[in-house]
Tab-separated table of C-alpha atoms and ligand atoms in Angstrom:
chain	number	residue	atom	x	y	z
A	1	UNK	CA	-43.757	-29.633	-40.774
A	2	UNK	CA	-44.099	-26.068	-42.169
A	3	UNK	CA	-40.872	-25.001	-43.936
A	4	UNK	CA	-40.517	-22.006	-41.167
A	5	UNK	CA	-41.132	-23.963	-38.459
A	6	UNK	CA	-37.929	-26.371	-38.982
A	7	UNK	CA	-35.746	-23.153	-40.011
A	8	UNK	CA	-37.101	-21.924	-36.017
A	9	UNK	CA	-36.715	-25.220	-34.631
A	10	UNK	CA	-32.892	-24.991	-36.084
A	11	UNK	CA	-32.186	-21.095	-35.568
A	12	UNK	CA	-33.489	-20.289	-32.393
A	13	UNK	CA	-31.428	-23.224	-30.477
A	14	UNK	CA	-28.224	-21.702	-32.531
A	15	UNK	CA	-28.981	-18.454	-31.814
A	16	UNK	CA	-29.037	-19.606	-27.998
A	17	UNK	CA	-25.681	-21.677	-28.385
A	18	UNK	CA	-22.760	-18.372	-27.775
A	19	UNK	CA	-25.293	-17.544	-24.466
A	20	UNK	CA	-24.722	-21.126	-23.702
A	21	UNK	CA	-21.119	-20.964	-24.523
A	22	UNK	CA	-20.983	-18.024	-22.803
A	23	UNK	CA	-22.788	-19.391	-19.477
A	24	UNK	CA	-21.048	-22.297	-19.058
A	25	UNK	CA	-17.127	-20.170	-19.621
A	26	UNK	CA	-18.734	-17.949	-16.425
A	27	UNK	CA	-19.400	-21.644	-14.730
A	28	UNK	CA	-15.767	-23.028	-15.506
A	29	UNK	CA	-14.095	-19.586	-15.163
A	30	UNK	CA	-11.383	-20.217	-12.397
A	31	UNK	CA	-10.916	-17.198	-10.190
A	32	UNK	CA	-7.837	-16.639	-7.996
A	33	UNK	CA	-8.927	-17.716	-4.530
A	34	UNK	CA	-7.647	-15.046	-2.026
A	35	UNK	CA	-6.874	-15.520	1.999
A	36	UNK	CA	-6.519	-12.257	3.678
A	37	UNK	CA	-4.513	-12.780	6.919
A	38	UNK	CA	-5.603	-10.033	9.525
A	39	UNK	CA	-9.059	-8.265	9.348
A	40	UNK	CA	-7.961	-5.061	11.371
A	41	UNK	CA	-7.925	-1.320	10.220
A	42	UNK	CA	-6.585	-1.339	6.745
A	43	UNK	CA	-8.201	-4.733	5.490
A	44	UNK	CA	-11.313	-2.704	4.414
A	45	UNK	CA	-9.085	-0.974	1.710
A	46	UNK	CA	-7.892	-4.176	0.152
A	47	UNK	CA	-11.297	-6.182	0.361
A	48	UNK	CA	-12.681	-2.698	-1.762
A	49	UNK	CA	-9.594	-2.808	-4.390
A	50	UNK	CA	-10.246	-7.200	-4.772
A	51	UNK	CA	-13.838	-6.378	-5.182
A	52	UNK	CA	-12.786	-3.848	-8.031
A	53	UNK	CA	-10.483	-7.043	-9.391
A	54	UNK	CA	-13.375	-9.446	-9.167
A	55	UNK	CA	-13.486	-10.212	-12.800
A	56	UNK	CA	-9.752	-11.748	-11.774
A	57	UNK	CA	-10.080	-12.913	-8.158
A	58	UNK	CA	-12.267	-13.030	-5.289
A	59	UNK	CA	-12.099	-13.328	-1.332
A	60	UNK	CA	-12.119	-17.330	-0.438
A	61	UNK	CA	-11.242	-17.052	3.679
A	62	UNK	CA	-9.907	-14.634	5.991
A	63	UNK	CA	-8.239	-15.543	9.885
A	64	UNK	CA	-7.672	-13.287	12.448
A	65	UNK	CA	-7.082	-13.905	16.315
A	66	UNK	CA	-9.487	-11.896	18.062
A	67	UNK	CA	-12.652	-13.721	17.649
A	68	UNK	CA	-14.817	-10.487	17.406
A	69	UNK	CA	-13.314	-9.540	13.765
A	70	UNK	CA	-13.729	-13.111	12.522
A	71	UNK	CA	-17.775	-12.760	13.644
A	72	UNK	CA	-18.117	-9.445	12.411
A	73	UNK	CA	-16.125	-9.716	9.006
A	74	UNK	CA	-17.626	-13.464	7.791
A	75	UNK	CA	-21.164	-11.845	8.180
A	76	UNK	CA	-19.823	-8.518	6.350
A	77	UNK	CA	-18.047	-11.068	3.294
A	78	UNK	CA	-19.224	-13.672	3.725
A	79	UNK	CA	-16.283	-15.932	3.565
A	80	UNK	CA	-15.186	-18.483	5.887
A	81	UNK	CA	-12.931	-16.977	9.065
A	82	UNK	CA	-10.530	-18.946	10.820
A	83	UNK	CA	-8.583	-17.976	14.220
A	84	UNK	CA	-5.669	-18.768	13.217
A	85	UNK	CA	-3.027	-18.937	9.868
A	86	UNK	CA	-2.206	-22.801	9.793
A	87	UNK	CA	-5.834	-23.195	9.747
A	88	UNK	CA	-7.360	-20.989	7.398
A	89	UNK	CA	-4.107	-22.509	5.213
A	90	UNK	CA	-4.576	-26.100	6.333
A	91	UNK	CA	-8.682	-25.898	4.703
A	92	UNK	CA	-8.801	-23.590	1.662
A	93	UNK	CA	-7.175	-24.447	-1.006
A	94	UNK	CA	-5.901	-20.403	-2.322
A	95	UNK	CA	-3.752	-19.122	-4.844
A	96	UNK	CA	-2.906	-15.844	-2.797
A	97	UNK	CA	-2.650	-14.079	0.452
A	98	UNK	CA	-2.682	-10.830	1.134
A	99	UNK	CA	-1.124	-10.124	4.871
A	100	UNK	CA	-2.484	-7.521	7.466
A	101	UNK	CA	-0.695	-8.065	10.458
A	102	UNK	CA	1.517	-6.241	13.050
A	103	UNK	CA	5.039	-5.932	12.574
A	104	UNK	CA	6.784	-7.990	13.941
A	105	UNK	CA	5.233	-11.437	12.770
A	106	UNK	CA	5.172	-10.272	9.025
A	107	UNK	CA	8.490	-13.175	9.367
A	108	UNK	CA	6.214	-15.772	10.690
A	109	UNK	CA	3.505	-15.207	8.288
A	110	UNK	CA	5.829	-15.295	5.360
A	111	UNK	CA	7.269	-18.681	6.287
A	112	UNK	CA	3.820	-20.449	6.617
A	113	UNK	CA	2.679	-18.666	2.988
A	114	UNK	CA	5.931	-19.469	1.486
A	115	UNK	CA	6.649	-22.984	2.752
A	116	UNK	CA	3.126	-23.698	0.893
A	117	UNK	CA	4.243	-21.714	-1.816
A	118	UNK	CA	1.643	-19.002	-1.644
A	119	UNK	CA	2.261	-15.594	-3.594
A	120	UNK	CA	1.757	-13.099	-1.163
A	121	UNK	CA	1.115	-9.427	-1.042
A	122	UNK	CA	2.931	-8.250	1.996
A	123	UNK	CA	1.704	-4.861	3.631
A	124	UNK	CA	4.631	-2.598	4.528
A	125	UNK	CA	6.691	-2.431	6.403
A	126	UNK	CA	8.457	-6.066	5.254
A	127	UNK	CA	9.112	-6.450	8.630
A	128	UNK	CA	10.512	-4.883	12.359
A	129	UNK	CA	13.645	-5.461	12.091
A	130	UNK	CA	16.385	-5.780	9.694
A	131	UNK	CA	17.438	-9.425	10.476
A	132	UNK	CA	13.864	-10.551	9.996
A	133	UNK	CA	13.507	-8.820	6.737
A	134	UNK	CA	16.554	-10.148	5.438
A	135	UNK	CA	15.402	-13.742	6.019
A	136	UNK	CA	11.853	-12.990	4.294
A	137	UNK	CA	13.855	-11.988	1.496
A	138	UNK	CA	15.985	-15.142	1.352
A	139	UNK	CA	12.775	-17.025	1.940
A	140	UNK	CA	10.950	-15.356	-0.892
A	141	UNK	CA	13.940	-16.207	-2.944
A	142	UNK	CA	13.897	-19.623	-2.250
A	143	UNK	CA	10.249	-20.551	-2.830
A	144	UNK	CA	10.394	-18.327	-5.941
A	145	UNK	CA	6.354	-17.269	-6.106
A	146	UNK	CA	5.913	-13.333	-6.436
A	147	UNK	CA	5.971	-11.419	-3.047
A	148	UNK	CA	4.827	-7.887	-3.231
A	149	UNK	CA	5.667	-5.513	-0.614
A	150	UNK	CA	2.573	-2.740	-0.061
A	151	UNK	CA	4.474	0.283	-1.130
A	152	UNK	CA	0.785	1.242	-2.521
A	153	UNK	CA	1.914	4.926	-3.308
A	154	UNK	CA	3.947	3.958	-5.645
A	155	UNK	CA	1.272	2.805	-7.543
A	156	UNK	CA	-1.109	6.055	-7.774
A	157	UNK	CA	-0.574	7.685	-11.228
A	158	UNK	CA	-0.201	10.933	-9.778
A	159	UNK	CA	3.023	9.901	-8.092
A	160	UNK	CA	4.292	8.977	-12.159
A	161	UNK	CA	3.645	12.560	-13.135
A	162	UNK	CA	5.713	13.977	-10.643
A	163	UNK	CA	8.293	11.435	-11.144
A	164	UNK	CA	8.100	12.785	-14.919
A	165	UNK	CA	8.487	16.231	-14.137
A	166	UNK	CA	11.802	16.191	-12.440
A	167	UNK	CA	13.190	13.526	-14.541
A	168	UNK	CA	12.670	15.873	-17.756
A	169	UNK	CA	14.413	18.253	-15.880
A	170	UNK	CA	11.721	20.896	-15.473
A	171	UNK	CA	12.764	21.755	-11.907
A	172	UNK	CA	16.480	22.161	-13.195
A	173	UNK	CA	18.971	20.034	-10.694
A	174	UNK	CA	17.284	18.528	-7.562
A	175	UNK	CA	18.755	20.042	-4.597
A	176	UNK	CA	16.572	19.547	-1.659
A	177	UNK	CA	13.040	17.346	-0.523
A	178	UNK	CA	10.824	18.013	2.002
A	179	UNK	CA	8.147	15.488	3.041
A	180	UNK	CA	5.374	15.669	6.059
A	181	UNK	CA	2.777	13.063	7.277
A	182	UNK	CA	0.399	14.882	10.355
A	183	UNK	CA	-2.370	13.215	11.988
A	184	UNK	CA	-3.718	12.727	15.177
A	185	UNK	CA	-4.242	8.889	14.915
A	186	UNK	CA	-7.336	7.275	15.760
A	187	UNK	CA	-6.108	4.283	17.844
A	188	UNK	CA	-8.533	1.350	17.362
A	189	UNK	CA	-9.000	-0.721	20.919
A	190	UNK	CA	-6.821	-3.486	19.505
A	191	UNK	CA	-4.219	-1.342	17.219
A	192	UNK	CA	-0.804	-2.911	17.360
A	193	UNK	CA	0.747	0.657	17.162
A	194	UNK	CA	0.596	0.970	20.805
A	195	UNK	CA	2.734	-1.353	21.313
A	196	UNK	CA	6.402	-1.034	20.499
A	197	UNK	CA	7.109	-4.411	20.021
A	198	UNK	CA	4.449	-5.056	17.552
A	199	UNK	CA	5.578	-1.584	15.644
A	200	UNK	CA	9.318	-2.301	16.017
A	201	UNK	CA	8.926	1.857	16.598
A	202	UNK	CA	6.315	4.667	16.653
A	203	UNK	CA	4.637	7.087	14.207
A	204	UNK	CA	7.824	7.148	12.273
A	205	UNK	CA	8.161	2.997	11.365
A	206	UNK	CA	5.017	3.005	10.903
A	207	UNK	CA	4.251	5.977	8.535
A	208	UNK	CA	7.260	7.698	7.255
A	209	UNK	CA	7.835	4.627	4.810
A	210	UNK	CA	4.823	5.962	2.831
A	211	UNK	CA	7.160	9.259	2.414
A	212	UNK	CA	10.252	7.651	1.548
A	213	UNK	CA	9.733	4.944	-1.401
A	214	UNK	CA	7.839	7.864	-2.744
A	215	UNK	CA	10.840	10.273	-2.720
A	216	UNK	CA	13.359	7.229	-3.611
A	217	UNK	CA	10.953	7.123	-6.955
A	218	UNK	CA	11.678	10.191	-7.094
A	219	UNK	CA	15.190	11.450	-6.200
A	220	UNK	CA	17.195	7.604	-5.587
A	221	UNK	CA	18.291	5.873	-2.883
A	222	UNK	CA	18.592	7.902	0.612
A	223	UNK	CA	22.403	6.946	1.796
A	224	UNK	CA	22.473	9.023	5.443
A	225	UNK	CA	19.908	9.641	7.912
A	226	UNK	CA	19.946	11.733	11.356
A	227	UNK	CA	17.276	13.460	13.143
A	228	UNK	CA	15.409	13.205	16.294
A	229	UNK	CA	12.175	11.060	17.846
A	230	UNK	CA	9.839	12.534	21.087
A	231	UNK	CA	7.361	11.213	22.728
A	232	UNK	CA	5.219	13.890	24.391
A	233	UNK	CA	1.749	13.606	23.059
A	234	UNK	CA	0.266	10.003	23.023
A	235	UNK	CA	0.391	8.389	26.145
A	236	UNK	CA	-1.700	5.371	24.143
A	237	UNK	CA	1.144	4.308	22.430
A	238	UNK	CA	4.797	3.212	23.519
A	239	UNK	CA	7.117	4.245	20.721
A	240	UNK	CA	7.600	7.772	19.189
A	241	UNK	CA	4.132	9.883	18.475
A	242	UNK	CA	6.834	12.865	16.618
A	243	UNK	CA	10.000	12.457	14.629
A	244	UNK	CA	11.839	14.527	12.381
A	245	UNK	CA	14.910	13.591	10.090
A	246	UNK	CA	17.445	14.719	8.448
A	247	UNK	CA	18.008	12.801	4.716
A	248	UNK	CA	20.758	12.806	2.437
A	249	UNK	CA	20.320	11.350	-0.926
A	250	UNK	CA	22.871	9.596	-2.723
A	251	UNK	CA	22.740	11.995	-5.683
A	252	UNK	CA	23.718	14.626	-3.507
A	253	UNK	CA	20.146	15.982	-2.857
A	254	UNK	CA	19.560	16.987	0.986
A	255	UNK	CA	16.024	16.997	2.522
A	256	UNK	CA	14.243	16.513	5.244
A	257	UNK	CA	10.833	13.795	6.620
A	258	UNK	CA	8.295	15.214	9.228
A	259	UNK	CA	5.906	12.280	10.682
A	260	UNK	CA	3.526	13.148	13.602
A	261	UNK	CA	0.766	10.779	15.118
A	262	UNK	CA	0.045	13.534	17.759
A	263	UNK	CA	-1.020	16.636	15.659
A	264	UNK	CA	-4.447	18.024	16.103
A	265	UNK	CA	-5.520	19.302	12.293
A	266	UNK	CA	-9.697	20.155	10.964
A	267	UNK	CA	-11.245	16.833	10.977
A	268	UNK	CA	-9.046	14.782	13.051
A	269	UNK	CA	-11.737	13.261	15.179
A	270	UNK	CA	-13.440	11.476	12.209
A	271	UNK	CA	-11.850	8.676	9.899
A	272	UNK	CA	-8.496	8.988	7.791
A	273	UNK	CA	-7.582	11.052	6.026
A	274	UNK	CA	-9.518	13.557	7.442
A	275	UNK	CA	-7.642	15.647	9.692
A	276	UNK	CA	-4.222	14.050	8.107
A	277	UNK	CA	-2.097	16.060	6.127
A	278	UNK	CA	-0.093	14.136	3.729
A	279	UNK	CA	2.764	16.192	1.299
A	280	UNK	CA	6.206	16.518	-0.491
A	281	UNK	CA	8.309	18.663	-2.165
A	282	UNK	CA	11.210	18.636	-4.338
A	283	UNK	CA	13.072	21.854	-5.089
A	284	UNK	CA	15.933	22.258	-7.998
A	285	UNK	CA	17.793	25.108	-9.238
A	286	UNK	CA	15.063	25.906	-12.491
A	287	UNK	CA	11.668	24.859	-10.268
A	288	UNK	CA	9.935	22.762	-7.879
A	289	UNK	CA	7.120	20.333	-7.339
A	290	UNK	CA	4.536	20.092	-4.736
A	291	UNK	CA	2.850	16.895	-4.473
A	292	UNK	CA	-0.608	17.732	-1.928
A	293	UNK	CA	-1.752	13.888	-1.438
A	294	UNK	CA	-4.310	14.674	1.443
A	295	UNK	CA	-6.488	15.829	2.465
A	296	UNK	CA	-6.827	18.153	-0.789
A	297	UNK	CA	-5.252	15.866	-3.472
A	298	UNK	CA	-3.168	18.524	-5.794
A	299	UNK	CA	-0.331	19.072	-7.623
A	300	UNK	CA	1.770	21.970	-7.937
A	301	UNK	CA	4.148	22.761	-10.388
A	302	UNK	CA	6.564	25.638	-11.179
A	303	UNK	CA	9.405	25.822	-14.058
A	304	UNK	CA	11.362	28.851	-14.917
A	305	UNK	CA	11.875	26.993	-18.096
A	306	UNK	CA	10.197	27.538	-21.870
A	307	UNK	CA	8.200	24.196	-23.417
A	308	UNK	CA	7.043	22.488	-20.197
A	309	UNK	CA	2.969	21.185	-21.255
A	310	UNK	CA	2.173	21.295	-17.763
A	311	UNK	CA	3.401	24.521	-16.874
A	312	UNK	CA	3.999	28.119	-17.961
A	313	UNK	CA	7.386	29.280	-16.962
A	314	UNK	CA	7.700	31.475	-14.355
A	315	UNK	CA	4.037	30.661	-12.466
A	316	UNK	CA	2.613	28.123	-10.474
A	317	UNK	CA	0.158	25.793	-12.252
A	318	UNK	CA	-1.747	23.934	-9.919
A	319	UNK	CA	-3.874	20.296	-10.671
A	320	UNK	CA	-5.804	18.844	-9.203
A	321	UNK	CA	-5.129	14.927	-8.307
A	322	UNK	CA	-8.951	13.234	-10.104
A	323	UNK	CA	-7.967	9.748	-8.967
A	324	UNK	CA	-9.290	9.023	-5.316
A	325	UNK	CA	-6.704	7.991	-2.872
A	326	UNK	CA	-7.986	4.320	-2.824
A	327	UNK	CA	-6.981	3.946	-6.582
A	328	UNK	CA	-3.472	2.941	-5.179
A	329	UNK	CA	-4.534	0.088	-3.602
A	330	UNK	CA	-6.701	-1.271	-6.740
A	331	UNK	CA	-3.870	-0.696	-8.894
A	332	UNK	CA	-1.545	-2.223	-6.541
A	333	UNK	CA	-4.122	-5.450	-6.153
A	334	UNK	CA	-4.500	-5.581	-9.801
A	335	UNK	CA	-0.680	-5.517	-10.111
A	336	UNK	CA	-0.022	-8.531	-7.962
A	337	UNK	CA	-2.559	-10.731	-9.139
A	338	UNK	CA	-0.993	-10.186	-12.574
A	339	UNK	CA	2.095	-11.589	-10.981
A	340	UNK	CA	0.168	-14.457	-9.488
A	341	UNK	CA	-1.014	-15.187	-13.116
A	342	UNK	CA	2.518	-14.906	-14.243
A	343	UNK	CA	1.657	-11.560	-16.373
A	344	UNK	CA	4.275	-9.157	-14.289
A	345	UNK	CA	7.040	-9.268	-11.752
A	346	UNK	CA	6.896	-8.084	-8.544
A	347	UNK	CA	7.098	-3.770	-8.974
A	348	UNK	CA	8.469	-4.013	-4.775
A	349	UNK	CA	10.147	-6.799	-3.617
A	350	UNK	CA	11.248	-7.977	-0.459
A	351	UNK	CA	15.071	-6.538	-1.632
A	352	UNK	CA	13.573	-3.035	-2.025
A	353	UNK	CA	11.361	-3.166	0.776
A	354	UNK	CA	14.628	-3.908	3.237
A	355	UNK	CA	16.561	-1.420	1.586
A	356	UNK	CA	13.622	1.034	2.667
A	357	UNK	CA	13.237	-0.714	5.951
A	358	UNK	CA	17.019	0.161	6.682
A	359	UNK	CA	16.546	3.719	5.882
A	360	UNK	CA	13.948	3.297	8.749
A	361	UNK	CA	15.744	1.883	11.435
A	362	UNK	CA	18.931	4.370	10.472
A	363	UNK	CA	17.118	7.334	12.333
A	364	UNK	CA	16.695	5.274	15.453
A	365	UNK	CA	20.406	4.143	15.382
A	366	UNK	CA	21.847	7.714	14.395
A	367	UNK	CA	19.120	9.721	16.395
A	368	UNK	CA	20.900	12.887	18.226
A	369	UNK	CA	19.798	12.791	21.668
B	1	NAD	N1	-0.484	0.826	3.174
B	1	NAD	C1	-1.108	1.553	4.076
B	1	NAD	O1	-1.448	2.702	3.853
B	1	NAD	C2	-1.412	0.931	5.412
B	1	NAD	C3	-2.392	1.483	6.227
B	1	NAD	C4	-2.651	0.869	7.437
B	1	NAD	C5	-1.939	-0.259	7.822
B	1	NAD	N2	-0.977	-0.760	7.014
B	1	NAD	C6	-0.206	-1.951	7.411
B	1	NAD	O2	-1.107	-3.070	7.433
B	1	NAD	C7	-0.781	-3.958	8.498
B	1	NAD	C8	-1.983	-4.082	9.426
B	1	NAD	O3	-2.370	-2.807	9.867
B	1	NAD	P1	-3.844	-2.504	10.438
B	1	NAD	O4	-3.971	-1.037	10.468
B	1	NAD	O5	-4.860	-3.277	9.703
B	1	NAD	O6	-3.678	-3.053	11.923
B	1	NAD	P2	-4.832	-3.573	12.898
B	1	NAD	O7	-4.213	-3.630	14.259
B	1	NAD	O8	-6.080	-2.803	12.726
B	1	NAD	O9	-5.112	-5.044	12.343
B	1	NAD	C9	-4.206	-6.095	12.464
B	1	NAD	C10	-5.044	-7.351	12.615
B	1	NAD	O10	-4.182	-8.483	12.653
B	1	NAD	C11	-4.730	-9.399	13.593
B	1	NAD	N3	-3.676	-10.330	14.004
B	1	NAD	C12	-2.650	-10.126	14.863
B	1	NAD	N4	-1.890	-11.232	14.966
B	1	NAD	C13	-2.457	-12.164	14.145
B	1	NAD	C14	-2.154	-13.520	13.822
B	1	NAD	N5	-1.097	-14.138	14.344
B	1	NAD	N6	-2.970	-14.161	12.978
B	1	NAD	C15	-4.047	-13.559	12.436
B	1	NAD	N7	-4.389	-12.275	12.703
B	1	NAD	C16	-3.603	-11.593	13.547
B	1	NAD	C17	-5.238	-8.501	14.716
B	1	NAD	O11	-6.158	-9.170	15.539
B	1	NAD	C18	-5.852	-7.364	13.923
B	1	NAD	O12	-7.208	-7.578	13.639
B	1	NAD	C19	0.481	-3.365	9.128
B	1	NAD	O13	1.600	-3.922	8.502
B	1	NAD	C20	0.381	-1.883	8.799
B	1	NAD	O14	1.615	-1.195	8.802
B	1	NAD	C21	-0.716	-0.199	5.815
């Protein structure tokens, strides 16, 4: 045999051998199987942020009780869909769920995920009522596999560079927050926000957590809250379409939370977040910082002090907010499979998600009538 034929007949096959290598790693690479439990309204946004984490994990099954939604979302994933939890749990073997459901069975979910000891990322809020979160948090405790609470604005960076702002001290000392969540919601035919049982509330349990954790990242823990509820514009649902609270922070800071499901903005009739306007503001005695999240994602800024990067003293600087809103839920996906694969612990857990919860239920037990 020619001399360069042998030195091709041993090359080539070692130049094919890190492909190989390669090929068959891809074959044996183990990716996180995922359950999502519920495939309603907001279960788009997660299936988007795991298909941005596919390199990590991927979708394995999904239940959900109305039949329609299993149909429609196995042909849109193509994933097995069960009807019910037990189920979906009792076939696939997974390594995660991720729960979209109403209210008030986030309790019974979490006790058939964590007697199996399934790591679970738990949309907000934990749970409808204060007894039932506590015992999710005792049950988390006891199985002792990450359980992640969907704060998911806490995990947009421009929520950081606020946070950063007043905790250099550019606004001088915090004295007062205001925060405001307006939309005219577009009720689905099967939404669990019409009923009050489901909701454990209205507009305000099931939105004005999204305003809180972020001002708690901000400004600390809220200690009293007063205010009032109404009901006056959406005859679709049974708890509170309006409510408007009073908050005292235990640093001292006073503020107040606006949350409407029955205001009529540009845009309302089409999809979130158009026609939803989304914003808060913190106010201290050298400056104060708007935070714009929809539907015009900005930042506003002002400092009367010298040696702020962001901002000149004396004028507003305004910037605009590149990252689309969705990046909070990729970030917050990414996050918990890292704690599934043991890389992080849990940035909201069930302890900080009751502590929010309670700050939830305090306006209905202190409401002025
Ligand atoms: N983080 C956010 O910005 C955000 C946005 C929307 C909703 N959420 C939260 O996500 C959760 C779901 O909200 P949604 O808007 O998707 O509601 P949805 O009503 O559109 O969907 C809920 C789904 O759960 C299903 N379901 C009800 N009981 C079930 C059971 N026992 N087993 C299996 N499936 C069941 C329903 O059939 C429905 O398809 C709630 O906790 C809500 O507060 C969070």
């Amino acid at each position: 045999m020619p001399i360069v034929a042998i030195v091709i007949w041993i090359v080539l096959p070692i130049g094919w051998l890190p492909i190989l290598k390669n090929n068959l790693q891809m074959m044996n690479k183990r990716y996180l199987k995922i359950g999502f439990i519920g495939a309603g309204r907001v279960a788009d946004v997660h299936y988007n942020a795991l298909q941005e984490c596919g390199e990590v994990a991927q979708l394995a099954a999904f239940c959900d009780l109305r039949p329609e939604a299993v149909y429609s979302r196995q042909k849109e994933w193509g994933v097995p869909g069960f009807a019910s939890i037990a189920t979906m749990l009792d076939s696939v073997q997974l390594d995660a769920v991720v729960a979209l459901v109403p209210h008030n069975i986030h309790l019974d979910v979490m006790k058939k995920c964590l007697e199996r000891k399934l790591p679970v990322l738990l949309e907000k809020p934990i749970a409808a009522k204060m007894e039932e979160a506590l015992e999710i948090t005792r049950l988390s405790d006891e199985a002792g596999v990450p359980v992640l609470v969907g704060h998911n604005g806490l995990f947009h960076p421009s929520l950081d560079r606020i946070v950063k702002f007043v905790s250099e001290g550019w606004i001088g000392k915090p004295l007062m927050a205001s925060a405001k969540s307006l939309q005219w919601l577009d009720f689905r035919p099967w939404d669990f926000r019409k009923s009050l049982e489901q909701t454990g509330g209205g507009a305000w349990m099931d939105c004005a957590g999204h305003l809180i954790y972020r001002l708690n990242a901000i400004l600390g823990e809220v200690q009293d809250v007063t205010g009032f509820v109404s009901h006056q514009a959406r005859d679709e649902m049974e708890g509170e379409d309006t409510a408007i609270a009073v908050l005292r922070f235990a640093s001292g800071v006073i503020g107040h939370a606006v949350v409407s499901y029955g205001c009529k903005l540009p845009g309302y009739e089409k999809d979130w977040p158009s026609g939803c306007e989304q914003m808060l503001m913190v106010s201290g005695d050298k400056g104060m910082v708007e935070y714009h999240i929809c539907p015009d994602p900005h930042i506003r800024y002002y400092t009367e002090l010298e040696g702020c990067e962001i901002a000149k003293p004396g004028v507003w600087e305004e910037v605009a907010v590149d990252e689309p809103f969705e990046t909070s839920f990729t970030e917050q996906m990414r996050h918990f499979l890292e704690c599934v694969n043991g890389k992080q612990k849990c940035k909201v857990t069930p302890m900080d998600a009751t502590r929010l919860l309670k700050t939830l239920l305090k306006l209905y037990e202190n409401q002025e009538n």
